[in-house]
């Protein structure tokens, strides 16, 4: 009898393969393809599950589909791989490109996504100019092909790529969508509803119905009912995948070890299996390999959070695989698997959480400030979570709400309960106001009242609480590339003053770049306030601390101020690491022991999370990938453990897999160990 729930194996493989055999119809020679040799390669790497392409965006089918009798491949590339893997005990999941199919789109232009004028979306930069509409006959074609795959081959699930429309209100207005919307919504006309919530709901409806039908196809043929779609779970993909439910596993393309850790934390809140994707080459389907060090860093960054590291591997269009890539992946995955018992079945330990948007449309706007706060807390070595909206607040003692995030009435109630129960909030401007232009929605929590907006685009912040001046902070006022709210205190106290420019800068009053100098001897005006409320407290910054300054690379002061503010609100960390900002710390609990992962992003491509603006990366200061394979990259690190917070009295701290035992110093509420030079990563078992 068919099983209809998610099988347990889905969350248990630490590393998974995603070979890309993209070989469009125009390729004349596929003679390097060898299904037995590739299956042997996957076995050597240690994959238990592999996502195999059935067709990519070009639409060339790698199996002899009944639907396309005139366009058959020379041999059954897909079927041979599935059979060879089955002989080796490796499960095959069938990758199917849903949203893009050049072949189907060219044969059936009536199946294409169109705007109100009948024009196609701009897909420049993609190798496929087609975007297929699931309201059209294409949905039946795709479901028919997937039914064929489930019937003919021993597959363990389907992996749907580009399962979503462009995140753009201009699509889709094809005839099928117009008709379908009117039937779904009653009498409403789609053209009148452009950009409305109903239009977005209709898009979600079409896609979630499609996903349900793909699962039914698997159940019908007794296959494991595993459906995964690209982008499931984390609303940050910019081109597609409006977030919707229905995936058995969260699945996110990351392609950066910092993003792997960020999205991994985000997914982990959902208590579902999740995979984090990156490539062994510099990007998908690229002829150049990433350095071994970077691949290893990404593999450990993903698995530290209990996720599956799904690695992209390129076949050339002729079918060739890089033997060197296979060998080094085998070496890296064997290191990951050696830590298996420490990676599976753990719970995260968090001190701090950054609220992320849970809406793809909003995320396109607010990602820079969310990522900036994530950078602040990661570089400050806090144990941090990335929250899926205003959920799972209780998992940490401090919650940070980046500026510009929508906060609904329900969210505000959750925040009130969190603070009353002893939670601490950090809120920065801009924060929602009632009716858009009234008092602050969170006025009772903030303990300040909104009095207006300062007219200048630049301000200074002058900490008055010594705790905010820690860690090498300058004594000068700190410049913020941000507007400022003018507020009056209503229960809160000031810990930082807002300071204006001595003359607001404009074209007639400009000495040099950016902003004019700060006022001397300014009147005290609230800049950062703290409101103690119930068992908790709420900090509010009238400037956006996460705003990006073109001089960020030489002006660390708002980063330091923000980190000091987090420290002040937290009171006491669960652990303290003395290391440079490129070292990331992850801590998990597993029964009576704690497992600490230290990841060295000096081997990564960038010191800060990238956003969609290239200038943000430049502002963060690009570093060069270290590819020489050093093992002694940093000095020994000091790690202090808060015995009370961690709830364990360590008698041993062991570095794995080396097995080196570290001397534990101190016997009070804090104990201390010296971690040997880090290399790419280290895992410590504390028990
Ligand atoms: Zn359509």
PDB file of C-alpha atoms and ligand atoms in Angstrom, residues 111-114 132-136 165 171-178 202, ligand 1:
ATOM      1  CA  UNK A 111       1.106  27.779 -22.919  1.00  0.00           C
ATOM      2  CA  UNK A 112       3.421  30.729 -22.242  1.00  0.00           C
ATOM      3  CA  UNK A 113       3.175  33.288 -19.434  1.00  0.00           C
ATOM      4  CA  UNK A 114       2.106  36.659 -20.861  1.00  0.00           C
ATOM      5  CA  UNK A 132       5.320  28.302 -18.819  1.00  0.00           C
ATOM      6  CA  UNK A 133       1.868  29.023 -17.378  1.00  0.00           C
ATOM      7  CA  UNK A 134       0.360  26.381 -15.099  1.00  0.00           C
ATOM      8  CA  UNK A 135      -3.170  27.634 -15.867  1.00  0.00           C
ATOM      9  CA  UNK A 136      -2.647  26.427 -19.416  1.00  0.00           C
ATOM     10  CA  UNK A 165       5.623  32.772 -11.534  1.00  0.00           C
ATOM     11  CA  UNK A 171       2.137  38.221 -14.897  1.00  0.00           C
ATOM     12  CA  UNK A 172       0.273  36.164 -15.833  1.00  0.00           C
ATOM     13  CA  UNK A 173      -2.520  37.547 -18.030  1.00  0.00           C
ATOM     14  CA  UNK A 174      -2.724  34.756 -20.583  1.00  0.00           C
ATOM     15  CA  UNK A 175      -6.215  33.782 -21.744  1.00  0.00           C
ATOM     16  CA  UNK A 176      -6.178  30.744 -19.444  1.00  0.00           C
ATOM     17  CA  UNK A 177      -5.354  32.857 -16.384  1.00  0.00           C
ATOM     18  CA  UNK A 178      -8.040  35.393 -17.272  1.00  0.00           C
ATOM     19  CA  UNK A 202      -4.895  32.990  -7.377  1.00  0.00           C
TER      20      UNK A 202
HETATM   21 ZN1  LIG B   1      -1.329  32.320 -17.504  1.00  0.00          ZN
END
